[in-house]
Coordinates of C-alpha atoms and ligand atoms in Angstrom, one line a residue:
M24 CA -66.7 18.9 93.9
A25 CA -65.9 17.9 90.5
L26 CA -66.8 21.0 88.7
P27 CA -64.3 23.6 90.2
E28 CA -61.5 21.1 89.8
A29 CA -62.4 20.4 86.2
S30 CA -62.6 24.1 85.4
L31 CA -59.2 24.6 87.2
C32 CA -57.8 22.1 84.8
L33 CA -59.3 23.9 82.0
D34 CA -57.9 27.3 83.1
R35 CA -54.5 25.9 83.5
L36 CA -54.8 24.2 80.3
L37 CA -55.8 27.3 78.4
L38 CA -53.1 29.2 80.1
S39 CA -50.4 26.8 79.1
G40 CA -50.9 26.5 75.4
F41 CA -48.1 23.9 75.3
G42 CA -46.6 23.0 72.1
A43 CA -46.3 26.3 70.4
N44 CA -45.2 29.8 71.1
Y45 CA -48.5 31.6 71.3
G46 CA -47.3 35.0 72.2
K47 CA -49.9 36.9 74.0
Q48 CA -52.7 34.9 72.6
R49 CA -53.9 31.9 74.3
S50 CA -54.9 28.8 72.3
L51 CA -55.0 25.2 72.7
G52 CA -52.8 24.5 69.7
L53 CA -52.3 21.2 68.0
V54 CA -51.3 18.9 70.7
E55 CA -54.4 17.1 72.1
L56 CA -54.9 17.8 75.8
R57 CA -57.0 15.8 78.1
C58 CA -58.3 16.7 81.4
G59 CA -59.8 14.2 83.7
L60 CA -60.6 13.4 87.3
R61 CA -59.0 10.3 88.9
T62 CA -60.2 8.8 92.3
L63 CA -57.4 7.9 94.5
G64 CA -57.6 5.0 97.0
N65 CA -58.2 7.5 99.8
G66 CA -61.3 8.9 98.1
I67 CA -59.7 12.3 97.1
K68 CA -60.2 13.2 93.6
R69 CA -57.4 14.6 91.7
C70 CA -57.5 16.3 88.5
G71 CA -55.1 14.8 86.1
F72 CA -53.9 16.8 83.2
R73 CA -52.6 14.6 80.4
S74 CA -50.9 15.4 77.1
V75 CA -51.6 12.5 75.0
S76 CA -49.7 10.6 72.4
F77 CA -51.5 7.7 70.8
C78 CA -49.5 4.5 70.2
R79 CA -51.0 1.4 68.6
T80 CA -50.7 -1.6 70.6
D81 CA -49.1 -3.5 67.8
E82 CA -46.2 -1.0 67.9
R83 CA -45.9 -1.6 71.5
K84 CA -46.8 -5.1 71.7
N85 CA -44.5 -7.1 73.9
L86 CA -42.5 -4.0 74.9
T87 CA -42.1 -3.7 78.6
K88 CA -41.7 -0.2 79.9
R89 CA -38.0 -0.7 80.1
S90 CA -37.7 -1.8 76.6
C91 CA -40.0 1.0 75.5
F92 CA -37.4 3.4 77.0
L93 CA -34.8 1.5 75.0
R94 CA -36.7 2.0 71.8
C95 CA -36.8 5.6 72.6
K96 CA -33.2 5.7 73.2
C97 CA -32.8 4.3 69.6
Q98 CA -34.8 7.2 68.4
K99 CA -32.8 9.5 70.6
A100 CA -29.5 8.3 68.9
D101 CA -30.7 9.6 65.6
S102 CA -31.7 13.0 66.9
V103 CA -28.9 13.9 69.2
S104 CA -26.0 13.2 66.6
G105 CA -26.4 16.7 65.0
L106 CA -25.2 19.3 67.4
T107 CA -27.6 21.9 66.2
A108 CA -30.4 23.9 68.0
D109 CA -33.8 22.6 67.3
D110 CA -34.4 25.5 64.8
G111 CA -31.4 24.2 62.8
R112 CA -29.1 27.1 63.7
P113 CA -25.5 26.2 64.4
T114 CA -24.7 26.0 68.0
S115 CA -22.9 28.9 69.6
L116 CA -20.8 27.1 72.3
S117 CA -17.9 24.9 71.3
I118 CA -16.8 22.1 73.4
N119 CA -13.1 21.4 74.0
G120 CA -12.3 24.7 72.3
K121 CA -8.6 24.6 71.5
T122 CA -7.7 27.9 73.0
N123 CA -9.2 27.1 76.3
V124 CA -7.7 23.7 76.4
N125 CA -4.3 25.1 76.1
N126 CA -5.1 27.5 78.9
V127 CA -5.9 24.6 81.2
Q128 CA -2.7 22.8 80.0
E129 CA -0.8 25.9 81.0
L130 CA -2.3 25.8 84.4
N131 CA -2.0 22.1 84.8
P132 CA 0.8 20.1 83.2
L133 CA -1.1 16.9 83.8
Y134 CA -3.9 17.9 81.4
Q135 CA -3.7 16.3 77.9
S136 CA -4.7 18.8 75.2
D137 CA -5.6 16.0 72.7
G138 CA -8.8 15.3 74.7
G139 CA -7.3 12.7 77.0
G140 CA -8.0 15.0 80.0
F141 CA -5.8 14.6 83.1
T142 CA -3.2 12.0 83.8
D143 CA -3.1 10.9 87.2
G144 CA 0.0 12.1 88.8
N145 CA -1.0 10.6 92.2
T146 CA -1.6 7.1 91.5
N147 CA 2.0 6.0 92.6
G148 CA 2.5 3.7 89.7
V149 CA -1.2 2.7 89.2
G150 CA -1.0 4.1 85.7
T151 CA -2.6 6.8 83.5
V152 CA -6.2 7.4 83.9
D153 CA -7.7 8.0 80.5
G154 CA -9.8 11.0 80.9
R155 CA -11.1 10.9 77.3
K156 CA -12.4 7.3 77.8
I157 CA -14.2 8.3 81.1
E158 CA -15.7 11.3 79.4
E159 CA -16.9 9.1 76.4
E160 CA -18.4 6.6 78.8
A161 CA -20.1 9.3 80.8
W162 CA -21.7 10.8 77.5
D163 CA -23.0 7.3 76.6
L164 CA -24.4 6.8 80.1
L165 CA -26.0 10.2 80.1
K166 CA -27.7 9.5 76.8
E167 CA -29.0 6.2 78.0
S168 CA -30.5 7.8 81.0
V169 CA -32.7 10.0 78.8
V170 CA -36.5 9.5 79.4
Y171 CA -39.0 10.1 76.5
Y172 CA -42.6 11.4 76.6
C173 CA -44.7 11.1 73.6
G174 CA -41.4 10.3 71.7
N175 CA -39.6 13.3 72.8
P176 CA -36.7 13.6 75.3
I177 CA -37.9 15.2 78.5
G178 CA -35.5 14.5 81.2
T179 CA -33.1 11.9 82.7
I180 CA -33.7 9.2 85.1
A181 CA -32.2 9.6 88.6
A182 CA -30.3 6.4 88.5
S183 CA -30.0 3.4 86.1
D184 CA -28.9 0.9 88.8
T185 CA -29.6 -2.7 88.0
S186 CA -27.6 -4.1 90.8
G187 CA -30.7 -5.2 92.7
S188 CA -31.1 -2.5 95.3
S189 CA -34.7 -1.3 95.7
I190 CA -35.4 1.2 93.0
L191 CA -37.7 3.5 95.2
N192 CA -38.2 6.5 93.2
Y193 CA -34.8 6.5 91.4
D194 CA -36.6 5.6 88.2
Q195 CA -38.1 9.1 88.1
V196 CA -36.9 12.3 86.6
F197 CA -36.0 14.6 89.5
I198 CA -36.0 18.5 88.8
R199 CA -32.8 19.1 91.0
D200 CA -31.0 16.0 89.5
F201 CA -31.8 17.1 86.0
I202 CA -30.1 20.4 86.3
P203 CA -26.5 19.2 85.6
S204 CA -27.9 17.0 82.9
G205 CA -29.5 19.9 81.4
V206 CA -26.4 22.1 81.6
A207 CA -24.3 19.3 80.1
F208 CA -26.8 19.0 77.2
L209 CA -26.8 22.9 76.7
L210 CA -23.1 23.1 76.7
K211 CA -23.0 20.3 74.1
G212 CA -25.6 22.2 71.9
E213 CA -28.4 19.7 72.4
Y214 CA -31.2 22.0 73.3
D215 CA -34.4 20.2 72.7
I216 CA -34.3 18.0 75.9
V217 CA -33.9 21.1 78.1
R218 CA -36.6 23.0 76.3
N219 CA -38.9 20.1 76.6
F220 CA -38.0 19.6 80.3
I221 CA -38.7 23.3 81.1
L222 CA -42.1 23.4 79.2
H223 CA -43.4 20.0 80.5
T224 CA -42.4 20.7 84.1
L225 CA -44.1 24.0 83.8
Q226 CA -47.3 22.1 83.1
L227 CA -46.9 20.1 86.2
Q228 CA -46.4 23.2 88.4
S229 CA -48.9 23.2 91.2
W230 CA -51.0 20.6 89.5
E231 CA -51.7 17.6 91.6
K232 CA -50.5 18.7 95.0
T233 CA -52.9 17.5 97.6
M234 CA -51.9 15.6 100.7
D235 CA -54.6 14.7 103.2
C236 CA -57.0 17.2 101.9
H237 CA -54.5 20.0 102.1
S238 CA -53.0 21.8 99.1
P239 CA -49.9 23.9 99.4
G240 CA -49.5 27.3 97.8
Q241 CA -49.9 27.6 93.9
G242 CA -46.4 27.8 92.3
L243 CA -44.9 24.7 93.8
M244 CA -42.8 22.6 91.3
P245 CA -42.7 18.9 91.8
A246 CA -39.7 17.1 93.2
S247 CA -39.9 14.5 90.5
F248 CA -42.1 13.1 87.9
K249 CA -42.5 9.7 86.1
V250 CA -43.6 8.9 82.5
R251 CA -46.2 6.2 82.7
T252 CA -47.5 4.5 79.6
V253 CA -51.0 3.4 80.2
P254 CA -54.0 2.0 78.2
L255 CA -56.2 4.9 76.9
D256 CA -59.5 4.8 78.6
G257 CA -59.5 1.1 79.1
D258 CA -58.9 0.5 75.4
D259 CA -56.1 -2.0 75.3
S260 CA -55.4 -1.4 71.6
V261 CA -54.2 2.3 72.3
T262 CA -51.9 3.7 75.0
E263 CA -51.0 7.2 76.1
D264 CA -48.0 8.6 77.9
V265 CA -49.0 10.4 81.1
L266 CA -46.7 12.5 83.3
D267 CA -47.2 11.6 87.0
P268 CA -45.6 14.3 89.2
D269 CA -44.7 14.0 93.0
F270 CA -44.8 17.1 95.0
G271 CA -43.6 15.3 98.0
E272 CA -47.0 13.6 98.7
A273 CA -45.4 10.3 97.9
A274 CA -41.8 11.1 98.7
I275 CA -40.2 9.5 101.9
G276 CA -41.0 11.8 104.7
R277 CA -43.4 13.9 102.6
V278 CA -40.8 16.7 102.2
A279 CA -41.7 19.7 100.1
P280 CA -39.3 20.3 97.2
V281 CA -38.6 24.0 97.7
D282 CA -35.5 24.0 95.5
S283 CA -37.4 22.6 92.5
G284 CA -38.9 26.0 91.3
L285 CA -35.6 27.8 92.1
W286 CA -33.6 25.5 90.0
W287 CA -36.2 25.6 87.2
I288 CA -35.7 29.4 87.0
I289 CA -31.9 29.0 87.0
L290 CA -32.1 26.5 84.2
L291 CA -34.6 28.6 82.1
R292 CA -32.1 31.5 82.2
A293 CA -29.2 29.2 81.2
Y294 CA -31.3 27.9 78.3
G295 CA -31.8 31.4 77.1
K296 CA -28.2 32.5 77.6
C297 CA -26.8 29.3 76.0
T298 CA -29.2 29.1 72.9
G299 CA -29.7 32.8 72.4
D300 CA -33.4 31.8 71.9
L301 CA -35.4 34.0 74.3
S302 CA -38.7 33.0 72.8
V303 CA -39.2 30.3 75.6
Q304 CA -38.8 32.7 78.5
E305 CA -41.0 35.2 76.8
R306 CA -43.9 32.9 76.5
V307 CA -47.0 34.0 78.4
D308 CA -47.2 30.6 80.1
V309 CA -43.5 30.6 81.1
Q310 CA -43.8 34.3 82.4
T311 CA -46.8 33.1 84.4
G312 CA -44.9 30.1 85.7
I313 CA -41.9 32.4 86.8
K314 CA -44.5 34.9 88.6
M315 CA -46.1 32.0 90.4
I316 CA -42.8 30.8 91.9
L317 CA -41.9 34.2 92.8
K318 CA -45.3 34.9 94.4
L319 CA -45.1 31.7 96.4
C320 CA -41.5 32.7 97.7
L321 CA -42.2 36.3 98.4
A322 CA -45.5 35.8 100.1
D323 CA -45.9 37.5 103.5
G324 CA -45.7 35.2 106.5
F325 CA -45.0 35.4 110.2
D326 CA -41.2 35.5 109.5
M327 CA -39.0 38.3 110.6
F328 CA -36.0 37.5 108.4
P329 CA -35.5 38.0 104.6
T330 CA -34.4 34.5 104.3
L331 CA -36.9 31.8 103.2
L332 CA -38.5 29.8 106.1
V333 CA -38.6 26.1 105.1
T334 CA -39.2 22.7 106.6
D335 CA -36.4 20.1 107.1
G336 CA -35.4 18.2 103.9
S337 CA -36.7 20.7 101.4
C338 CA -33.6 20.6 99.1
M339 CA -30.8 18.3 98.0
I340 CA -30.9 17.0 101.7
D341 CA -34.3 15.6 101.4
R342 CA -34.7 14.0 104.8
R343 CA -34.4 15.0 108.4
M344 CA -31.0 16.5 109.1
G345 CA -31.7 19.4 111.3
I346 CA -31.8 21.9 108.5
H347 CA -35.4 23.3 109.0
G348 CA -35.6 27.1 109.4
H349 CA -33.3 29.2 107.0
P350 CA -30.8 26.7 105.5
L351 CA -28.1 28.3 103.4
E352 CA -28.7 26.1 100.4
I353 CA -32.2 27.3 100.0
Q354 CA -31.1 30.9 100.5
A355 CA -28.3 30.7 97.9
L356 CA -30.7 29.3 95.4
F357 CA -33.4 31.8 96.2
Y358 CA -31.1 34.7 95.8
S359 CA -29.7 33.3 92.4
A360 CA -33.3 32.6 91.2
L361 CA -34.4 36.1 92.1
L362 CA -31.6 37.6 90.0
C363 CA -32.3 35.3 87.1
A364 CA -36.0 35.9 87.3
R365 CA -35.3 39.7 87.3
E366 CA -33.5 39.4 84.1
M367 CA -36.3 37.4 82.4
L368 CA -39.4 39.1 83.6
A369 CA -41.1 41.1 80.8
P370 CA -41.6 44.7 82.0
E371 CA -45.2 45.3 82.3
D372 CA -47.6 47.2 84.8
A373 CA -48.8 44.0 86.1
S374 CA -45.4 43.0 87.4
A375 CA -44.4 46.3 88.9
D376 CA -45.3 45.3 92.5
L377 CA -43.7 42.1 92.0
L378 CA -40.5 43.5 90.8
R379 CA -40.4 46.0 93.7
A380 CA -40.8 43.2 96.2
L381 CA -38.2 41.2 94.4
N382 CA -35.6 44.0 94.5
N383 CA -36.3 44.8 98.2
R384 CA -35.9 41.2 98.9
L385 CA -32.5 40.9 97.0
V386 CA -30.9 43.7 99.0
A387 CA -32.3 42.6 102.4
L388 CA -31.4 39.0 101.7
S389 CA -27.7 39.7 100.6
F390 CA -27.2 41.9 103.7
H391 CA -28.5 39.3 106.1
I392 CA -26.5 36.5 104.8
R393 CA -23.3 38.4 104.3
E394 CA -23.5 39.9 107.7
Y395 CA -24.8 37.2 109.9
Y396 CA -24.0 33.9 108.2
W397 CA -20.4 34.7 107.6
I398 CA -17.9 33.4 109.9
D399 CA -14.0 33.4 109.8
M400 CA -11.4 33.5 112.6
K401 CA -12.1 37.1 113.4
K402 CA -15.8 36.7 113.5
L403 CA -15.5 33.6 115.5
N404 CA -13.5 35.4 118.2
E405 CA -16.2 38.1 118.3
I406 CA -19.0 35.4 118.9
Y407 CA -16.7 33.9 121.5
R408 CA -16.7 37.1 123.4
Y409 CA -20.4 37.9 122.8
K410 CA -22.5 39.4 125.6
T411 CA -25.9 37.8 125.8
E412 CA -29.5 38.9 126.6
E413 CA -29.2 42.3 125.0
Y414 CA -32.5 44.0 124.7
S415 CA -32.3 46.9 122.4
Y416 CA -32.5 47.9 118.8
D417 CA -28.6 48.3 118.6
A418 CA -27.7 44.9 120.2
V419 CA -24.5 43.5 118.9
N420 CA -25.6 39.9 119.5
K421 CA -28.9 40.3 117.7
F422 CA -29.9 36.6 117.8
N423 CA -28.7 36.1 121.4
I424 CA -26.2 33.4 120.5
Y425 CA -24.6 31.8 123.5
P426 CA -20.8 31.5 122.9
D427 CA -21.0 28.0 124.4
Q428 CA -22.5 27.0 121.1
I429 CA -19.2 27.2 119.3
P430 CA -18.5 23.5 118.8
S431 CA -15.0 22.2 119.7
W432 CA -14.5 20.9 116.2
L433 CA -14.8 24.4 114.8
V434 CA -11.9 25.7 116.9
D435 CA -9.5 23.3 114.9
F436 CA -11.4 23.5 111.7
M437 CA -11.3 27.2 111.1
P438 CA -8.3 28.1 109.2
A439 CA -6.4 31.3 109.6
R440 CA -6.9 31.8 105.9
G441 CA -10.5 31.6 104.7
G442 CA -14.0 31.4 106.0
Y443 CA -17.5 30.4 105.1
L444 CA -21.3 30.9 105.4
I445 CA -22.8 28.8 108.2
G446 CA -25.6 26.4 107.6
N447 CA -28.5 28.0 109.3
L448 CA -29.4 30.9 111.6
Q449 CA -32.3 31.1 114.0
P450 CA -32.9 32.7 117.3
A451 CA -30.2 31.7 119.8
H452 CA -29.0 29.0 117.2
M453 CA -26.2 29.0 114.6
D454 CA -25.7 25.8 112.8
F455 CA -21.9 26.0 112.3
R456 CA -21.8 23.0 109.9
F457 CA -20.2 23.7 106.5
F458 CA -22.7 23.0 103.7
S459 CA -20.9 22.7 100.3
L460 CA -23.7 23.4 98.0
G461 CA -25.0 26.5 99.9
N462 CA -21.5 28.0 100.0
L463 CA -20.6 27.2 96.3
W464 CA -24.0 28.6 94.9
S465 CA -23.5 31.6 97.1
I466 CA -20.4 32.3 95.0
V467 CA -22.0 31.4 91.7
G468 CA -25.2 33.6 92.4
G469 CA -23.2 36.5 94.1
L470 CA -24.9 36.2 97.4
A471 CA -21.4 36.2 98.9
T472 CA -19.3 39.3 98.3
V473 CA -16.1 38.9 96.2
D474 CA -13.9 38.6 99.2
Q475 CA -16.2 36.2 100.9
S476 CA -16.2 34.0 97.7
H477 CA -12.4 33.9 97.6
A478 CA -12.4 33.1 101.3
I479 CA -14.7 30.1 100.7
L480 CA -12.5 28.8 98.1
D481 CA -9.4 29.5 100.3
L482 CA -11.1 27.3 102.9
V483 CA -11.7 24.5 100.5
E484 CA -8.1 24.5 99.6
E485 CA -7.0 24.8 103.4
K486 CA -9.2 22.0 104.4
W487 CA -8.9 19.8 101.3
S488 CA -8.4 16.6 103.3
E489 CA -11.5 17.2 105.3
L490 CA -13.8 18.4 102.5
V491 CA -12.5 16.5 99.5
A492 CA -10.1 13.8 100.7
D493 CA -10.5 10.8 98.3
M494 CA -13.5 12.0 96.5
P495 CA -15.1 15.3 95.9
L496 CA -17.1 16.6 97.6
K497 CA -18.5 16.4 101.2
I498 CA -22.1 17.5 101.3
C499 CA -21.5 18.9 104.7
Y500 CA -18.8 18.9 107.4
P501 CA -18.6 17.5 110.0
A502 CA -20.9 14.5 110.5
L503 CA -23.5 14.3 113.4
E504 CA -22.5 11.6 115.7
G505 CA -23.7 9.9 118.9
Q506 CA -26.4 11.7 120.9
E507 CA -26.5 14.5 118.3
W508 CA -27.2 12.1 115.5
R509 CA -29.9 10.4 117.6
I510 CA -31.7 13.7 118.4
I511 CA -31.1 15.5 115.2
T512 CA -31.7 12.8 112.5
G513 CA -34.2 10.7 114.7
S514 CA -31.7 7.8 114.6
D515 CA -31.9 7.7 110.8
P516 CA -30.0 4.5 109.8
K517 CA -29.3 6.0 106.3
N518 CA -27.6 9.0 107.7
T519 CA -25.2 7.5 110.1
A520 CA -22.0 9.6 110.5
W521 CA -20.0 10.2 107.4
S522 CA -22.6 8.6 105.2
Y523 CA -25.2 9.9 102.7
H524 CA -26.5 13.5 103.8
N525 CA -24.5 13.3 107.1
G526 CA -21.0 13.9 105.9
G527 CA -21.1 11.7 102.9
S528 CA -19.2 12.7 99.7
W529 CA -21.3 13.4 96.5
P530 CA -19.5 13.4 93.1
T531 CA -22.3 15.5 91.7
L532 CA -21.1 18.6 93.6
L533 CA -18.1 18.6 91.3
W534 CA -20.1 20.7 88.9
Q535 CA -21.1 23.4 91.4
L536 CA -17.5 23.5 92.5
T537 CA -16.3 24.0 89.1
V538 CA -18.8 26.8 88.2
A539 CA -17.7 28.6 91.4
C540 CA -14.0 28.1 90.6
M541 CA -14.6 29.6 87.1
K542 CA -16.4 32.5 88.4
M543 CA -13.5 33.5 90.7
N544 CA -10.9 32.4 88.1
R545 CA -9.4 29.7 90.1
P546 CA -9.8 26.7 87.8
E547 CA -6.8 24.9 89.4
I548 CA -9.0 23.9 92.4
A549 CA -11.6 22.3 90.2
E550 CA -8.9 20.6 88.1
K551 CA -7.5 19.0 91.2
A552 CA -10.9 17.7 92.2
V553 CA -11.6 16.3 88.7
I554 CA -8.3 14.4 88.7
L555 CA -9.2 12.9 92.0
A556 CA -12.7 11.9 90.7
E557 CA -11.2 10.3 87.6
R558 CA -9.2 7.9 89.7
R559 CA -12.2 6.1 90.9
I560 CA -15.5 7.3 89.7
S561 CA -15.9 5.2 86.5
R562 CA -14.2 2.1 88.1
D563 CA -16.9 2.4 91.0
K564 CA -19.7 2.7 88.4
W565 CA -20.6 6.3 89.1
P566 CA -21.9 6.0 92.5
E567 CA -24.5 8.4 94.1
Y568 CA -22.2 9.1 97.2
Y569 CA -19.2 7.8 99.1
D570 CA -18.9 7.1 102.9
T571 CA -16.4 7.5 105.7
R572 CA -14.4 10.5 106.7
R573 CA -12.1 10.3 103.7
A574 CA -14.7 9.0 101.1
R575 CA -13.0 5.8 100.8
F576 CA -16.0 3.5 100.4
I577 CA -18.8 3.5 97.9
G578 CA -21.9 4.6 100.1
K579 CA -23.7 2.0 102.1
Q580 CA -26.9 2.4 100.2
S581 CA -25.5 4.4 97.3
R582 CA -27.1 3.8 93.9
L583 CA -24.7 3.1 91.1
F584 CA -24.9 4.8 87.7
Q585 CA -26.4 7.8 89.4
T586 CA -27.1 10.2 86.5
W587 CA -26.2 13.4 88.4
S588 CA -22.8 12.0 89.4
I589 CA -22.3 11.3 85.6
A590 CA -23.6 14.8 84.5
G591 CA -21.9 16.6 87.3
Y592 CA -18.5 15.1 86.1
L593 CA -19.3 16.1 82.5
V594 CA -20.2 19.7 83.3
A595 CA -17.0 20.1 85.2
K596 CA -15.0 18.7 82.2
L597 CA -16.9 20.9 79.8
L598 CA -16.2 24.1 81.9
L599 CA -12.6 23.3 82.3
A600 CA -12.3 22.9 78.6
N601 CA -14.3 26.1 78.1
P602 CA -14.3 28.3 81.1
S603 CA -16.2 31.2 79.7
A604 CA -19.3 28.8 79.3
A605 CA -19.8 29.1 83.1
K606 CA -21.5 32.5 82.4
V607 CA -24.8 30.9 81.6
L608 CA -25.0 30.0 85.2
I609 CA -23.3 32.9 86.9
T610 CA -25.0 36.0 88.1
E611 CA -23.3 39.3 89.3
E612 CA -24.6 42.1 91.2
D613 CA -25.6 45.0 89.0
S614 CA -24.7 48.7 90.0
E615 CA -28.4 49.3 91.1
L616 CA -27.9 46.4 93.7
V617 CA -24.5 47.6 94.8
N618 CA -25.8 51.0 95.4
A619 CA -28.8 49.9 97.4
F620 CA -26.6 47.7 99.4
S621 CA -24.1 50.4 100.2
C622 CA -26.9 52.7 101.2
M623 CA -28.0 50.1 103.6
L624 CA -24.7 49.6 105.1
S625 CA -24.1 53.3 105.7
A626 CA -27.6 53.7 107.2
N627 CA -28.6 52.6 110.6
P628 CA -32.0 51.3 110.0
R629 CA -32.8 51.5 113.8
R630 CA -32.1 55.2 113.6
K631 CA -34.5 55.5 110.8
R632 CA -37.2 53.7 112.7
G633 CA -40.3 55.8 113.1
Q634 CA -39.1 58.1 110.2
K635 CA -42.0 58.7 107.8
G636 CA -41.8 56.7 104.7
F637 CA -39.2 54.2 105.8
K638 CA -40.5 50.7 105.5
Q639 CA -38.1 47.9 106.3
P640 CA -40.2 44.8 106.9
F641 CA -37.3 42.5 107.6
I642 CA -34.5 42.3 110.4
I643 CA -31.4 42.8 108.3
Ligands
LIG22 C1 -31.8 11.4 97.1 C2 -31.1 12.7 97.3 C3 -31.8 13.7 96.5 C4 -31.9 13.4 95.1 C5 -32.6 12.0 94.9 C6 -32.6 11.5 93.5 O1 -32.9 11.3 97.7 O2 -31.1 13.0 98.6 O3 -31.3 15.0 96.6 O4 -32.8 14.3 94.4 O5 -31.9 11.1 95.7 O6 -31.4 11.2 93.0

């Protein structure tokens, strides 16, 4: 039993070659790597890979873990002061660039070009909100949230809430939570932490991922990880830092983090775009990591649709909320990650099949989402008049949707101007809820057409008091209530109506909203949202989420000093000051894709059925 595991460790270890760019040659390099087997309480052995830093006990004596972090923070303060890339080159992106600030000021007279940010025009005498102070505070908090591994910055803690609520796993570095932190650091020219995060999480990929004797497919990225400082092999005088990942095997509900690998690819591309340093994405181990994620996502299954089939809670909404199947958020991230990966994959024979599969999937996926997930007034009226039980290749109502499914709230909610992508589509089932992240990232990644992207932002404007109200932005709309809440959430007391994932408002979504607005050249929407956030967010201690229909209360079980609320705000501010920086996250359709897509539209795949050479594995 031990041997294959140990050799797997070594394989992985040899492949990773962390600590140096080995090009095509594999080598262990200078960093000492340890591989061992640990026995869990349940008797399962897991293979633990450890990158070791030796610290003498006298250095660490009397330091609690918390104070060790503080010590690390002191080190960090020295290293972050210079805004240069790790190779000493000057950074390419300026922050608060003067020209851009002036643009914003033209757009919004409330914006103070001296760095003061926005004045609050809506406080009815409450006074001016000092945007600059809030921004400074946010940077301080973000830097304090940095987690160190072997003395190097590696990520940010999910929340630094000392108010007494149970810490659960909020003391860990979450992959999805780190993305806005990483983007904020990149835009500020602090590249090391992002590079370290990318390379260390790569080493965790598919590493310890066994639950009750079952191991999911290779390529899975963890949801989160923790840096533990432990005595080295029982020797109390020396300690080592150990990375302890969680692939969902310890998470509440044991949810698989499908979004982690997709976000990792998106951040990797942003790192290359921002720094101009492509050597990270060109490394053999990084290329292998990209391919492993792609293979896992592109693997054949029983599915008939080009969308990714996932279980409930596999993304930001990481508990039961009725989003199993083909949720929009995962599809938007999947599409965006496919485009990013295509840009970064080194052309070589070995990847030809993978690239072919990737290209096919991109076209089929965008057709499927644009066609079947889209609703506006016109489409809603079509669904209202659908015929059902159509058996044929040219059925209009392909998924056999019963018009009675149209919920009464939607009849009022759907504006004459605007539209959106629904939350999920399955046989005889449309989830009509509006999910913010999925819609916004469909704009950013180009899964939605240009017209659809504008229409989504139109809807956000039209439905401002429902989707934004007192704090940007509702995670979804509307909330599940009563019997529906009981059946769909399983009577989850954390997800009661208009709280947490069930219609709660999440300040972190400000950054995705801002990137989408920048792509569509509509910064005024993001500005309005930032003004609103600045009225309360610092005073309320940067909560994780807000409750109630209008987001008036700090969330019932909301953590304070939630890092991605802080980082999300900072990314929004950085992008408003320098809109062109959004390009590191944006992807556009290239002409190849547009051509393939229009061929698909003009051809009726059913007519082509049976034609020799035609292979369309998905329902599009
Ligand atoms: C909550 C959120 C999840 C986030 C985690 C850490 O569980 O639902 O999206 O990653 O907290 O902040």
